[in-house]
mmCIF file of C-alpha atoms in Angstrom:
data_model
loop_
_atom_site.group_PDB
_atom_site.id
_atom_site.type_symbol
_atom_site.label_atom_id
_atom_site.label_comp_id
_atom_site.label_asym_id
_atom_site.label_seq_id
_atom_site.Cartn_x
_atom_site.Cartn_y
_atom_site.Cartn_z
ATOM 1 C CA MET A 28 145.319 155.035 213.234
ATOM 2 C CA THR A 29 144.390 151.471 212.481
ATOM 3 C CA ALA A 30 141.096 150.849 210.689
ATOM 4 C CA PRO A 31 138.484 149.111 212.808
ATOM 5 C CA GLU A 32 138.407 145.333 212.410
ATOM 6 C CA GLY A 33 135.695 144.235 210.057
ATOM 7 C CA ARG A 34 135.653 147.221 207.691
ATOM 8 C CA GLY A 35 136.848 145.434 204.530
ATOM 9 C CA ILE A 36 137.527 148.558 202.438
ATOM 10 C CA ALA A 37 140.033 149.924 204.911
ATOM 11 C CA GLY A 38 140.753 146.920 207.104
ATOM 12 C CA GLN A 39 141.110 144.343 204.314
ATOM 13 C CA THR A 40 139.490 141.395 206.088
ATOM 14 C CA ASP A 41 138.231 138.251 204.389
ATOM 15 C CA THR A 42 134.581 139.200 204.857
ATOM 16 C CA PHE A 43 132.321 141.777 203.278
ATOM 17 C CA ARG A 44 129.485 143.123 205.459
ATOM 18 C CA ILE A 45 126.301 144.541 203.929
ATOM 19 C CA LEU A 46 124.248 146.665 206.311
ATOM 20 C CA HIS A 47 120.595 147.521 205.401
ATOM 21 C CA VAL A 48 119.180 150.567 207.242
ATOM 22 C CA SER A 49 115.615 151.860 207.655
ATOM 23 C CA THR A 50 113.762 153.593 210.513
ATOM 24 C CA GLY A 51 112.381 151.005 212.938
ATOM 25 C CA ASN A 52 114.203 147.908 211.643
ATOM 26 C CA VAL A 53 110.917 146.003 211.646
ATOM 27 C CA CYS A 54 109.671 146.415 208.045
ATOM 28 C CA ARG A 55 111.908 147.641 205.174
ATOM 29 C CA SER A 56 115.355 146.749 206.389
ATOM 30 C CA PRO A 57 114.362 143.261 207.647
ATOM 31 C CA ILE A 58 112.698 142.530 204.276
ATOM 32 C CA THR A 59 115.786 143.782 202.470
ATOM 33 C CA GLU A 60 118.196 141.871 204.691
ATOM 34 C CA ARG A 61 116.358 138.545 204.360
ATOM 35 C CA LEU A 62 115.733 138.936 200.604
ATOM 36 C CA THR A 63 119.440 139.637 200.129
ATOM 37 C CA ARG A 64 120.357 136.530 202.083
ATOM 38 C CA HIS A 65 117.836 134.537 200.121
ATOM 39 C CA ALA A 66 119.206 135.766 196.788
ATOM 40 C CA LEU A 67 122.808 135.051 197.885
ATOM 41 C CA VAL A 68 121.919 131.487 198.858
ATOM 42 C CA ASP A 69 120.317 131.014 195.385
ATOM 43 C CA ARG A 70 123.554 132.092 193.730
ATOM 44 C CA LEU A 71 126.332 130.926 196.046
ATOM 45 C CA GLY A 72 124.735 128.083 198.015
ATOM 46 C CA ASP A 73 126.233 129.464 201.260
ATOM 47 C CA PRO A 74 126.963 133.221 201.304
ATOM 48 C CA LEU A 75 129.254 132.803 204.308
ATOM 49 C CA SER A 76 131.526 130.571 202.249
ATOM 50 C CA GLY A 77 131.994 133.549 199.906
ATOM 51 C CA GLY A 78 132.609 135.857 202.873
ATOM 52 C CA LEU A 79 129.365 137.903 202.546
ATOM 53 C CA ILE A 80 127.546 138.858 205.762
ATOM 54 C CA VAL A 81 124.159 140.625 205.597
ATOM 55 C CA GLU A 82 122.715 142.547 208.566
ATOM 56 C CA SER A 83 120.246 145.361 209.237
ATOM 57 C CA ALA A 84 119.467 148.061 211.783
ATOM 58 C CA GLY A 85 117.171 151.089 212.246
ATOM 59 C CA THR A 86 117.945 154.760 212.870
ATOM 60 C CA TRP A 87 115.124 154.598 215.444
ATOM 61 C CA GLY A 88 115.436 150.857 215.777
ATOM 62 C CA HIS A 89 113.009 148.924 217.904
ATOM 63 C CA GLU A 90 115.715 147.109 219.829
ATOM 64 C CA GLY A 91 114.759 143.504 220.403
ATOM 65 C CA ALA A 92 111.463 143.790 218.518
ATOM 66 C CA PRO A 93 110.202 141.138 216.137
ATOM 67 C CA MET A 94 109.654 141.792 212.469
ATOM 68 C CA GLU A 95 106.254 143.151 211.538
ATOM 69 C CA ALA A 96 103.836 140.341 210.700
ATOM 70 C CA ASN A 97 103.141 141.686 207.221
ATOM 71 C CA ALA A 98 106.890 141.823 206.532
ATOM 72 C CA GLU A 99 107.071 138.113 207.432
ATOM 73 C CA VAL A 100 104.220 137.416 204.957
ATOM 74 C CA VAL A 101 106.115 139.248 202.201
ATOM 75 C CA LEU A 102 109.213 137.208 202.850
ATOM 76 C CA ALA A 103 107.224 134.001 202.751
ATOM 77 C CA ASP A 104 105.853 135.091 199.335
ATOM 78 C CA PHE A 105 109.467 135.026 198.070
ATOM 79 C CA GLY A 106 110.408 131.826 199.852
ATOM 80 C CA ALA A 107 112.745 133.783 202.177
ATOM 81 C CA ASP A 108 113.210 133.038 205.880
ATOM 82 C CA ALA A 109 112.188 135.393 208.643
ATOM 83 C CA THR A 110 113.234 133.032 211.426
ATOM 84 C CA GLY A 111 115.155 134.448 214.350
ATOM 85 C CA PHE A 112 115.009 138.099 213.332
ATOM 86 C CA VAL A 113 115.423 140.669 216.140
ATOM 87 C CA GLY A 114 115.276 144.469 215.628
ATOM 88 C CA ARG A 115 118.369 146.549 216.326
ATOM 89 C CA GLU A 116 119.041 150.224 216.826
ATOM 90 C CA LEU A 117 121.766 151.540 214.516
ATOM 91 C CA LEU A 118 125.032 151.907 216.409
ATOM 92 C CA ASP A 119 128.436 153.275 215.519
ATOM 93 C CA GLU A 120 129.908 149.783 215.550
ATOM 94 C CA HIS A 121 127.456 148.678 212.812
ATOM 95 C CA VAL A 122 128.600 151.468 210.515
ATOM 96 C CA ILE A 123 132.280 150.936 211.346
ATOM 97 C CA ARG A 124 132.104 147.240 210.447
ATOM 98 C CA ALA A 125 130.047 147.666 207.275
ATOM 99 C CA ASP A 126 131.667 147.550 203.836
ATOM 100 C CA LEU A 127 128.423 148.635 202.164
ATOM 101 C CA VAL A 128 125.480 150.439 203.745
ATOM 102 C CA LEU A 129 122.201 150.416 201.776
ATOM 103 C CA THR A 130 119.444 152.628 203.162
ATOM 104 C CA ALA A 131 115.730 152.825 202.425
ATOM 105 C CA THR A 132 115.736 156.621 201.898
ATOM 106 C CA ARG A 133 117.966 159.640 201.397
ATOM 107 C CA ASP A 134 117.282 160.727 204.973
ATOM 108 C CA HIS A 135 118.593 157.415 206.287
ATOM 109 C CA ARG A 136 121.648 157.783 204.093
ATOM 110 C CA ALA A 137 122.291 161.258 205.470
ATOM 111 C CA GLN A 138 121.926 159.999 209.023
ATOM 112 C CA VAL A 139 124.445 157.171 208.473
ATOM 113 C CA ILE A 140 126.936 159.568 206.870
ATOM 114 C CA SER A 141 126.506 162.034 209.712
ATOM 115 C CA MET A 142 127.699 159.403 212.142
ATOM 116 C CA GLY A 143 131.157 159.673 210.593
ATOM 117 C CA HIS A 144 133.504 156.687 210.313
ATOM 118 C CA SER A 145 134.330 157.598 206.671
ATOM 119 C CA ALA A 146 130.932 156.188 205.729
ATOM 120 C CA GLY A 147 130.227 158.545 202.788
ATOM 121 C CA LEU A 148 131.916 156.434 200.101
ATOM 122 C CA ARG A 149 130.197 153.196 201.142
ATOM 123 C CA THR A 150 126.676 154.426 201.944
ATOM 124 C CA PHE A 151 123.940 154.610 199.306
ATOM 125 C CA THR A 152 120.187 154.298 199.157
ATOM 126 C CA LEU A 153 119.256 150.857 197.819
ATOM 127 C CA LYS A 154 117.778 152.249 194.610
ATOM 128 C CA GLU A 155 120.705 154.637 194.121
ATOM 129 C CA PHE A 156 123.162 151.731 194.337
ATOM 130 C CA THR A 157 121.028 149.664 191.918
ATOM 131 C CA ARG A 158 121.138 152.588 189.386
ATOM 132 C CA LEU A 159 124.907 152.913 189.693
ATOM 133 C CA VAL A 160 125.507 149.134 189.540
ATOM 134 C CA ARG A 161 123.539 148.914 186.283
ATOM 135 C CA ALA A 162 126.045 151.355 184.713
ATOM 136 C CA ILE A 163 129.147 149.398 185.717
ATOM 137 C CA ASP A 164 130.619 146.930 183.198
ATOM 138 C CA PRO A 165 130.905 143.584 184.995
ATOM 139 C CA ALA A 166 134.026 142.813 182.942
ATOM 140 C CA THR A 167 135.852 145.596 184.839
ATOM 141 C CA LEU A 168 135.280 143.866 188.168
ATOM 142 C CA PRO A 169 137.471 141.064 189.652
ATOM 143 C CA ASP A 170 136.440 137.553 188.654
ATOM 144 C CA PRO A 171 134.834 136.044 191.744
ATOM 145 C CA ARG A 172 136.094 132.568 190.753
ATOM 146 C CA GLY A 173 139.691 133.766 190.875
ATOM 147 C CA GLU A 174 139.988 136.717 193.199
ATOM 148 C CA GLY A 175 136.926 135.900 195.262
ATOM 149 C CA VAL A 176 133.506 137.464 195.919
ATOM 150 C CA VAL A 177 134.864 139.749 198.642
ATOM 151 C CA GLU A 178 137.365 141.452 196.332
ATOM 152 C CA ARG A 179 134.717 141.792 193.644
ATOM 153 C CA ALA A 180 132.278 143.348 196.134
ATOM 154 C CA ARG A 181 134.881 145.875 197.333
ATOM 155 C CA ALA A 182 135.644 146.868 193.778
ATOM 156 C CA LEU A 183 131.928 147.276 193.003
ATOM 157 C CA VAL A 184 131.557 149.718 195.875
ATOM 158 C CA ARG A 185 134.533 151.782 194.759
ATOM 159 C CA ALA A 186 133.208 151.874 191.195
ATOM 160 C CA ALA A 187 129.722 152.864 192.349
ATOM 161 C CA ALA A 188 131.150 155.661 194.557
ATOM 162 C CA ALA A 189 133.174 157.013 191.603
ATOM 163 C CA LEU A 190 130.031 157.149 189.432
ATOM 164 C CA ARG A 191 127.756 158.819 191.976
ATOM 165 C CA GLY A 192 128.374 162.400 190.905
ATOM 166 C CA TRP A 193 127.885 161.560 187.257
ATOM 167 C CA LEU A 194 124.769 159.467 187.267
ATOM 168 C CA LEU A 195 122.030 161.318 189.026
ATOM 169 C CA ALA A 196 118.518 160.177 189.861
ATOM 170 C CA PRO A 197 115.795 161.252 187.414
ATOM 171 C CA THR A 198 113.773 162.504 190.411
ATOM 172 C CA ALA A 199 114.436 162.763 194.153
ATOM 173 C CA GLU A 200 111.712 160.156 194.808
ATOM 174 C CA ALA A 201 113.426 157.632 192.491
ATOM 175 C CA ASP A 202 115.877 156.744 195.277
ATOM 176 C CA GLU A 203 113.255 156.220 197.972
ATOM 177 C CA VAL A 204 111.628 153.057 199.366
ATOM 178 C CA TYR A 205 108.589 154.268 201.238
ATOM 179 C CA ASP A 206 107.665 153.022 204.695
ATOM 180 C CA PRO A 207 104.803 150.416 204.787
ATOM 181 C CA TYR A 208 104.564 150.480 208.576
ATOM 182 C CA GLY A 209 100.879 150.235 209.575
ATOM 183 C CA ALA A 210 99.789 149.789 205.943
ATOM 184 C CA PRO A 211 97.697 146.825 204.602
ATOM 185 C CA ILE A 212 99.404 143.741 203.210
ATOM 186 C CA THR A 213 98.823 144.894 199.664
ATOM 187 C CA PHE A 214 101.136 147.861 200.188
ATOM 188 C CA PHE A 215 103.678 145.662 202.001
ATOM 189 C CA ARG A 216 103.674 143.363 198.971
ATOM 190 C CA SER A 217 104.246 146.251 196.579
ATOM 191 C CA ILE A 218 107.182 147.423 198.681
ATOM 192 C CA GLY A 219 108.530 143.853 198.763
ATOM 193 C CA ASP A 220 108.373 143.674 194.986
ATOM 194 C CA GLU A 221 110.153 147.063 194.738
ATOM 195 C CA ILE A 222 112.928 145.908 197.052
ATOM 196 C CA ASN A 223 113.301 142.583 195.311
ATOM 197 C CA GLN A 224 113.585 144.199 191.894
ATOM 198 C CA ALA A 225 116.190 146.640 193.209
ATOM 199 C CA LEU A 226 118.193 143.865 194.841
ATOM 200 C CA ASP A 227 118.428 141.523 191.836
ATOM 201 C CA PRO A 228 121.026 143.493 189.825
ATOM 202 C CA VAL A 229 122.938 144.322 193.003
ATOM 203 C CA VAL A 230 123.310 140.667 194.031
ATOM 204 C CA THR A 231 124.193 139.668 190.489
ATOM 205 C CA ALA A 232 126.924 142.356 190.379
ATOM 206 C CA LEU A 233 128.234 141.395 193.800
ATOM 207 C CA THR A 234 128.507 137.685 193.059
ATOM 208 C CA GLY A 235 128.952 137.576 189.293
ATOM 209 C CA VAL A 236 126.171 134.984 189.191
ATOM 210 C CA ARG A 237 122.789 135.681 187.541
ATOM 211 C CA THR A 238 119.453 134.667 189.038
ATOM 212 C CA PRO A 239 119.111 130.875 188.655
ATOM 213 C CA HIS A 240 116.212 129.755 186.399
#
């Protein structure tokens, strides 16, 4: 059976798709998607030139819905762009095409994995993936300047999957990003900070480029 087009780990395409998943796809996953894109632009100039594509969806996604207004404010705080965002319900095709799925919570991770498509080895909670990435020696990964960012990203996912059973979370809650839906802007901002801090080492590991200063 041929692997579905777009799944880099099995299909070996020249792109690497990152899929962020939360519940409604109007708060956490849009924030994470657009902060990831923003961080990639900071490091690569144009992420698409490196082959990285960043998307999001929700397990109970509000199909066609705009991002929550407070989520837009949080993105503006970081200088990230909320323009053109439209909510999506998580579909099989999104999981099939994704090379890396990063979820807000363990429940979301379980739901993605339960969809099948050999998603287990490429699906993590965001904070879980951050913890694993911090334990990986960057020198063991392909040099993005030679082999490319896509090859480096694929190798990073394989290395993280291999570490998962050995590097456990200190508490169950350590791998969760809580839902700010309906909360005041102060809570949205705290969640935005949490997501941004979790993303920084991930984007650095993916690209091999540290945060510009």
